[in-house]
Coordinates of C-alpha atoms in Angstrom, one line a residue:
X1 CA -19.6 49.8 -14.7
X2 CA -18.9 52.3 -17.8
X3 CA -15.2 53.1 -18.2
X4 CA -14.5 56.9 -19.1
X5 CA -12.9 55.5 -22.9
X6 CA -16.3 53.7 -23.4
X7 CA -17.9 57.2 -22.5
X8 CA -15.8 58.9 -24.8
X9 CA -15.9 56.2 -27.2
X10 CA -20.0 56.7 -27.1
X11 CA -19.4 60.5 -27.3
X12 CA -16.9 60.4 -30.3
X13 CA -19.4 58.5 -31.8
X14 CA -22.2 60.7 -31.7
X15 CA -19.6 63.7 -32.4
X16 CA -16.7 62.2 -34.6
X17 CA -13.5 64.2 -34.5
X18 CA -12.5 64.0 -37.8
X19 CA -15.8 66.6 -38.3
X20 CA -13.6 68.9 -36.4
X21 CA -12.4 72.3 -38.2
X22 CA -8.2 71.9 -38.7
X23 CA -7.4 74.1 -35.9
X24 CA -9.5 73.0 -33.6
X25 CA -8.5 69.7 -30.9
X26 CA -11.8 68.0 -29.3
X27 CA -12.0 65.7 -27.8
X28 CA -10.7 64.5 -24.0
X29 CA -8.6 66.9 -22.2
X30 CA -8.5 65.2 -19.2
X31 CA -8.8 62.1 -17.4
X32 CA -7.7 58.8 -16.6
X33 CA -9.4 56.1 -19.4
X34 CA -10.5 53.5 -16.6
X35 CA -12.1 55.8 -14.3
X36 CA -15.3 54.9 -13.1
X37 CA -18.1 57.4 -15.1
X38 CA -21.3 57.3 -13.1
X39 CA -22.6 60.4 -13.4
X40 CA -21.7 63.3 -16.7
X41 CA -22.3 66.8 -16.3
X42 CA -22.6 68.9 -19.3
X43 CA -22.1 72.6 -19.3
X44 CA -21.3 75.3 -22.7
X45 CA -17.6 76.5 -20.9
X46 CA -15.4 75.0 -18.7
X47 CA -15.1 77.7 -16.3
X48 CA -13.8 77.5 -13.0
X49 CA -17.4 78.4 -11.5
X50 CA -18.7 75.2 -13.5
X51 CA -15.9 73.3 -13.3
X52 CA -16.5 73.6 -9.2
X53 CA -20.3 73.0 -9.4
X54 CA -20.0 69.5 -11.7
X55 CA -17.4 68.4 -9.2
X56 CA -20.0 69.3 -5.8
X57 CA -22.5 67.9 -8.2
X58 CA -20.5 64.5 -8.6
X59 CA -19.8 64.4 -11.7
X60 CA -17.1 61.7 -13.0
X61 CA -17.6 63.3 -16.6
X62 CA -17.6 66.7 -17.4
X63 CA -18.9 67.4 -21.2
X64 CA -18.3 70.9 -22.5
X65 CA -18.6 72.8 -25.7
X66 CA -16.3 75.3 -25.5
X67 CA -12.3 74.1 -25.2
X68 CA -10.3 74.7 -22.0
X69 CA -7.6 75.6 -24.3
X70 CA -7.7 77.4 -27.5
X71 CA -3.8 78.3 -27.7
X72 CA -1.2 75.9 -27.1
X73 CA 0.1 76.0 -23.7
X74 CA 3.3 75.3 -21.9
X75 CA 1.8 74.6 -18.4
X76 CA -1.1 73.8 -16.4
X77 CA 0.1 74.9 -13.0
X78 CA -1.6 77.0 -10.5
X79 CA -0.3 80.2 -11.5
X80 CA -3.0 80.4 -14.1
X81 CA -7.1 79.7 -14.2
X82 CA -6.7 76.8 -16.5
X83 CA -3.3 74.8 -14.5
X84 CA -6.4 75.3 -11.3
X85 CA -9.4 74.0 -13.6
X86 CA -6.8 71.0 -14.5
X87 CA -5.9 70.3 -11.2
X88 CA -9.1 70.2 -9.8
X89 CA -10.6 68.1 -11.8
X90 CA -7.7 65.8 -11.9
X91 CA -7.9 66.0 -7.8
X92 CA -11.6 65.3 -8.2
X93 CA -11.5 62.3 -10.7
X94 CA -13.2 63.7 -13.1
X95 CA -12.6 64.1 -16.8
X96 CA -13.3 66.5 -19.0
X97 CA -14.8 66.2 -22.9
X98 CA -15.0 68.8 -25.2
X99 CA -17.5 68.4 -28.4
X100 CA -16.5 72.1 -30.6
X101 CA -16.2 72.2 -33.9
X102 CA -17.2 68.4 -34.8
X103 CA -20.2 68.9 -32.6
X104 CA -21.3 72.4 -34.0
X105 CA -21.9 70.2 -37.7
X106 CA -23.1 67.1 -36.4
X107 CA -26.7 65.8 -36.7
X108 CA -28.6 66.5 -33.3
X109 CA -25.7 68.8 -32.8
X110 CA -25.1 72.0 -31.9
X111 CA -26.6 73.7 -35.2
X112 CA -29.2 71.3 -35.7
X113 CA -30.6 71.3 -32.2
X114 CA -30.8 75.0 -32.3
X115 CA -32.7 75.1 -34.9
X116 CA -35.4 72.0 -33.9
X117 CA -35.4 74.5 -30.9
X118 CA -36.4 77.6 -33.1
X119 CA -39.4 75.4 -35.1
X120 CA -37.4 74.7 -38.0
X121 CA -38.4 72.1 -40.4
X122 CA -36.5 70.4 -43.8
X123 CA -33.6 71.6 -42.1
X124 CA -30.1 71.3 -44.6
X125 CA -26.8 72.5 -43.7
X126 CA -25.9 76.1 -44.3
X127 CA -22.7 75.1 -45.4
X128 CA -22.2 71.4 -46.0
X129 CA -18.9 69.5 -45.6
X130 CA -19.6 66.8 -48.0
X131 CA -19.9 64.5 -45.0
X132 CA -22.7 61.8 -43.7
X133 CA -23.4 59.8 -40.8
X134 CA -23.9 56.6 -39.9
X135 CA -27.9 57.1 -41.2
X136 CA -26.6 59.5 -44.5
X137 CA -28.0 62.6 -42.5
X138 CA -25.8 65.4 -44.1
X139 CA -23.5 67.5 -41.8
X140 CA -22.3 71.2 -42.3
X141 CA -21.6 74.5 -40.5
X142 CA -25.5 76.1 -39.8
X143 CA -28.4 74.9 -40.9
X144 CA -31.3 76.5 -43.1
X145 CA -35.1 75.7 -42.4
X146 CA -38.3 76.6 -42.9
X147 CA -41.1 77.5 -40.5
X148 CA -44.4 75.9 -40.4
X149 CA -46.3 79.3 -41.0
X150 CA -44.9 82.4 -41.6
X151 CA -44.8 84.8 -38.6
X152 CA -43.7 88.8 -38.3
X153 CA -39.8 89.4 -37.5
X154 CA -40.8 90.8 -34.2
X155 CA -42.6 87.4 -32.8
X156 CA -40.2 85.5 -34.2
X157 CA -37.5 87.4 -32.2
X158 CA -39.8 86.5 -29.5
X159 CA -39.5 83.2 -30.3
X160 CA -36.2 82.6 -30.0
X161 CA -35.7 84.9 -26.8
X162 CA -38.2 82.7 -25.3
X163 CA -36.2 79.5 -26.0
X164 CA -32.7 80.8 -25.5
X165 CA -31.1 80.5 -21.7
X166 CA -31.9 83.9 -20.3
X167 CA -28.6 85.9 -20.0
X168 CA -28.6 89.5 -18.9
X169 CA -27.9 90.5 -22.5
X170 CA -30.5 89.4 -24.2
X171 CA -31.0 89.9 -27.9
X172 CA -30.5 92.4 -30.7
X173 CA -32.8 92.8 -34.2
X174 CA -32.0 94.3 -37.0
X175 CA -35.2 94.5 -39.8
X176 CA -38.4 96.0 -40.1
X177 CA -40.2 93.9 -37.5
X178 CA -43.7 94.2 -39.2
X179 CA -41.8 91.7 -42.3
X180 CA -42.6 88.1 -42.3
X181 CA -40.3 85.3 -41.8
X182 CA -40.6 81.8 -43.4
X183 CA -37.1 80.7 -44.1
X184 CA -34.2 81.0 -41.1
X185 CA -30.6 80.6 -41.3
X186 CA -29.1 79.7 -37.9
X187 CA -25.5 79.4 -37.2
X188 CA -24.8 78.9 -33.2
X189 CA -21.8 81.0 -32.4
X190 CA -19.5 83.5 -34.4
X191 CA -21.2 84.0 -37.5
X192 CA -20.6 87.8 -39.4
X193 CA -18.0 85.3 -41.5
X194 CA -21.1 83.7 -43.3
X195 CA -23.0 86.5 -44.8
X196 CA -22.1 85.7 -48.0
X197 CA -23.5 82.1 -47.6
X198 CA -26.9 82.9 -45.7
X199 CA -27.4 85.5 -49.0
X200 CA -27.3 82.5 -50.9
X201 CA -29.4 80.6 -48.8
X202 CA -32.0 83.5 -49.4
X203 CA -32.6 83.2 -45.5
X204 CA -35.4 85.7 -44.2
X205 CA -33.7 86.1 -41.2
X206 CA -30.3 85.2 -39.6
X207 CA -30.1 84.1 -36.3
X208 CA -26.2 83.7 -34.7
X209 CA -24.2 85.2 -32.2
X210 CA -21.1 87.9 -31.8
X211 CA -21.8 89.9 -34.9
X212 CA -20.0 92.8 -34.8
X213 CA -20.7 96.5 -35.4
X214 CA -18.9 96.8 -39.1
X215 CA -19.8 93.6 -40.9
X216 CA -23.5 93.1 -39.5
X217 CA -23.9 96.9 -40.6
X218 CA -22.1 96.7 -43.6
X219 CA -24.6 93.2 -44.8
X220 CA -27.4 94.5 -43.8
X221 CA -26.9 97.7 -45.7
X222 CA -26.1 96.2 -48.8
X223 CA -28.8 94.0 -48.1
X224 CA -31.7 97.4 -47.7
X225 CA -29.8 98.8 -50.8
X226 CA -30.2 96.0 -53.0
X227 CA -33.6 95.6 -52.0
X228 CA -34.2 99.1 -52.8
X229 CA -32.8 98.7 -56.1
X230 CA -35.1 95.7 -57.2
X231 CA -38.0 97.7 -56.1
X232 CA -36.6 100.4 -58.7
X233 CA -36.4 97.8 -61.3
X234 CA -38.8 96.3 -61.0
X235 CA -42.3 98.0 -59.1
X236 CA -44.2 95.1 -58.2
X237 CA -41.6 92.6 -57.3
X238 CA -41.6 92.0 -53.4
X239 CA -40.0 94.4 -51.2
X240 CA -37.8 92.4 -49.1
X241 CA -34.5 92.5 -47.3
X242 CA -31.7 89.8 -47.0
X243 CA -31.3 89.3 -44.3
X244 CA -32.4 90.7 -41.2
X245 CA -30.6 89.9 -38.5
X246 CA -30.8 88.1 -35.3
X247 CA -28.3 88.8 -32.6
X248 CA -27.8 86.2 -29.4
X249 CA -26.1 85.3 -26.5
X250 CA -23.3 83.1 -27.6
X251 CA -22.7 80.6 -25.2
X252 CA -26.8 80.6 -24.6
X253 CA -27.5 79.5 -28.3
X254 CA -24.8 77.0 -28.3
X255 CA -26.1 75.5 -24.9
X256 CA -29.5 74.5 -26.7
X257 CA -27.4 71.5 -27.8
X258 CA -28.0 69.7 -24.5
X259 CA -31.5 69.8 -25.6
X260 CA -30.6 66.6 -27.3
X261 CA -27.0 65.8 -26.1
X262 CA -28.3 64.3 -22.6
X263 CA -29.9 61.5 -23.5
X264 CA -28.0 61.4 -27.1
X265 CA -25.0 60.5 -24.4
X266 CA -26.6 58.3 -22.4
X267 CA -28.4 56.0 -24.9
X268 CA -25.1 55.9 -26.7
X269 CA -22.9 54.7 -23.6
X270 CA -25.4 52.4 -22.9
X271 CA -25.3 50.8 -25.9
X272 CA -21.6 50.5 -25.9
X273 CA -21.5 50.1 -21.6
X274 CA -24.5 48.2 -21.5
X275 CA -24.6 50.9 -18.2
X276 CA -26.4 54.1 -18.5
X277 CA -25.0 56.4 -16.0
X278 CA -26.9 59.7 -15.1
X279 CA -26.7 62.5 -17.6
X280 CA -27.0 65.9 -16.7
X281 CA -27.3 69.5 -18.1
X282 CA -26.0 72.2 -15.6
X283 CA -28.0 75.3 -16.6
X284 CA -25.4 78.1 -15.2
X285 CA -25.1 80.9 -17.6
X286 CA -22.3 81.0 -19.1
X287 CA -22.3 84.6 -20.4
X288 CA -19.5 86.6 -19.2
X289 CA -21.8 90.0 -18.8
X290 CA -24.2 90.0 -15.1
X291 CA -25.2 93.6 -15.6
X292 CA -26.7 95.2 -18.5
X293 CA -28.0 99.1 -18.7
X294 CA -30.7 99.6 -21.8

């Protein structure tokens, strides 16, 4: 029967911990190492509501992206949310994992699946870390890919609306939808910080999550302006703008990842277990927002 530290030796594996940003602590949260794992549940957050459902569901493992905690705390009682998420699954038997950071820049990771989900090929980090695996594929923050054949901005939105989780919110554009797309910078979760990187990447489009008003306007208009300038310069150079702009549900893109993570994990405690226990992907949104008015 697979232990929970050959589970998380499996997962820490496929997701190494030293890939993990400085401030960030993956890894397991909770749980006692020589628990039983028969069945792992994974979900983007750790929320109470999905916290509760892995439990009903049976879950002896539950794998998360997001952290329970992102600040230090002083106590895990019942006078907050997170002491009750603790408890619970500490009532329950069941541990929790959390793959952030070192599983956003890992290969079959968060980053890469997104973009395999979005028809990406020759994918290469947006921003590499200098790092390998175990089969020299690099890791890095993003990744940067081509498409097979070049489509309009608007079907390519389509596209990835289509293979997101549907959330209430849905997505945002920012370009002239008519352009074409070939190349595509993804970067699951909080990206306006990487403008400067997906300019160099000379990325058609961006596709992330959380951009906010001033620095997605601010890129973009440089971007239209610069564009405008080249055309001024030069009259018959290509009239292009880097780059438009993709806006998603955060926790939506990110959850793409259990595309690959479900049997990732399994195969990989298997190998170490010689058990495979039952893998799972709980499909609850995770978005905080249930109503939207357009």
């Amino acid at each position: 029967m697979t232990r929970l530290y050959e589970a998380v030796q499996a997962l820490e594996k496929l997701y190494p911990l030293e890939y993990a940003e400085d401030w960030d602590a993956p890894g397991l949260i909770v749980g006692d190492l020589l628990a039983p794992v028969r069945r792992i549940v994974c979900v983007c957050d750790p929320k109470l509501s999905t916290v509760t459902h892995a439990i009903d569901m049976g879950a002896d493992l539950l794998v998360t992206h997001h952290p329970l905690f992102f600040k230090a705390v002083h106590d895990v009682s019942g006078r907050g949310v997170r002491g009750e998420i603790v408890q619970r699954l500490m009532t329950h038997h069941c541990g929790l994992w959390v793959g952030h950071t070192n599983a956003d820049v890992a290969w079959r990771g968060v980053a890469h699946a997104a973009a395999d989900a979005f028809g990406l090929r020759n994918l290469r980090p947006l921003v590499s870390t200098g790092q390998s695996d175990s089969a020299q594929h690099p890791v890095g923050l993003g990744r940067v890919g081509a498409l097979d054949v070049s489509m309009s901005l608007r079907d390519f939105s389509q596209r990835v609306f289509d293979v997101l989780p549907r959330t209430q919110l849905g997505i945002q554009v920012a370009g002239n939808l008519d352009a074409l797309v070939k190349t595509v910078a993804v970067l699951p979760g909080s990206g306006d910080s990487l403008f400067d990187a997906v300019r160099e990447s000379q990325a058609d489009v961006y596709v992330t999550s959380d951009l906010r008003h001033h620095p997605a306007t601010d890129a973009f208009e440089q971007a239209l302006y610069e564009s405008q300038l080249r055309s001024k310069i030069n009259p018959d150079c290509e009239k292009k703008v880097y780059p438009m702009l993709i806006n998603t549900p955060h926790s939506a893109i990110e959850s793409l990842w259990f595309n690959y993570a479900i049997s990732d994990i399994a195969h990989a405690v298997a190998q170490i277990s010689g058990e495979c226990p039952e893998v799972t992907w709980l499909p609850d949104s995770c978005d905080p927002w249930n109503y939207v008015i357009n």
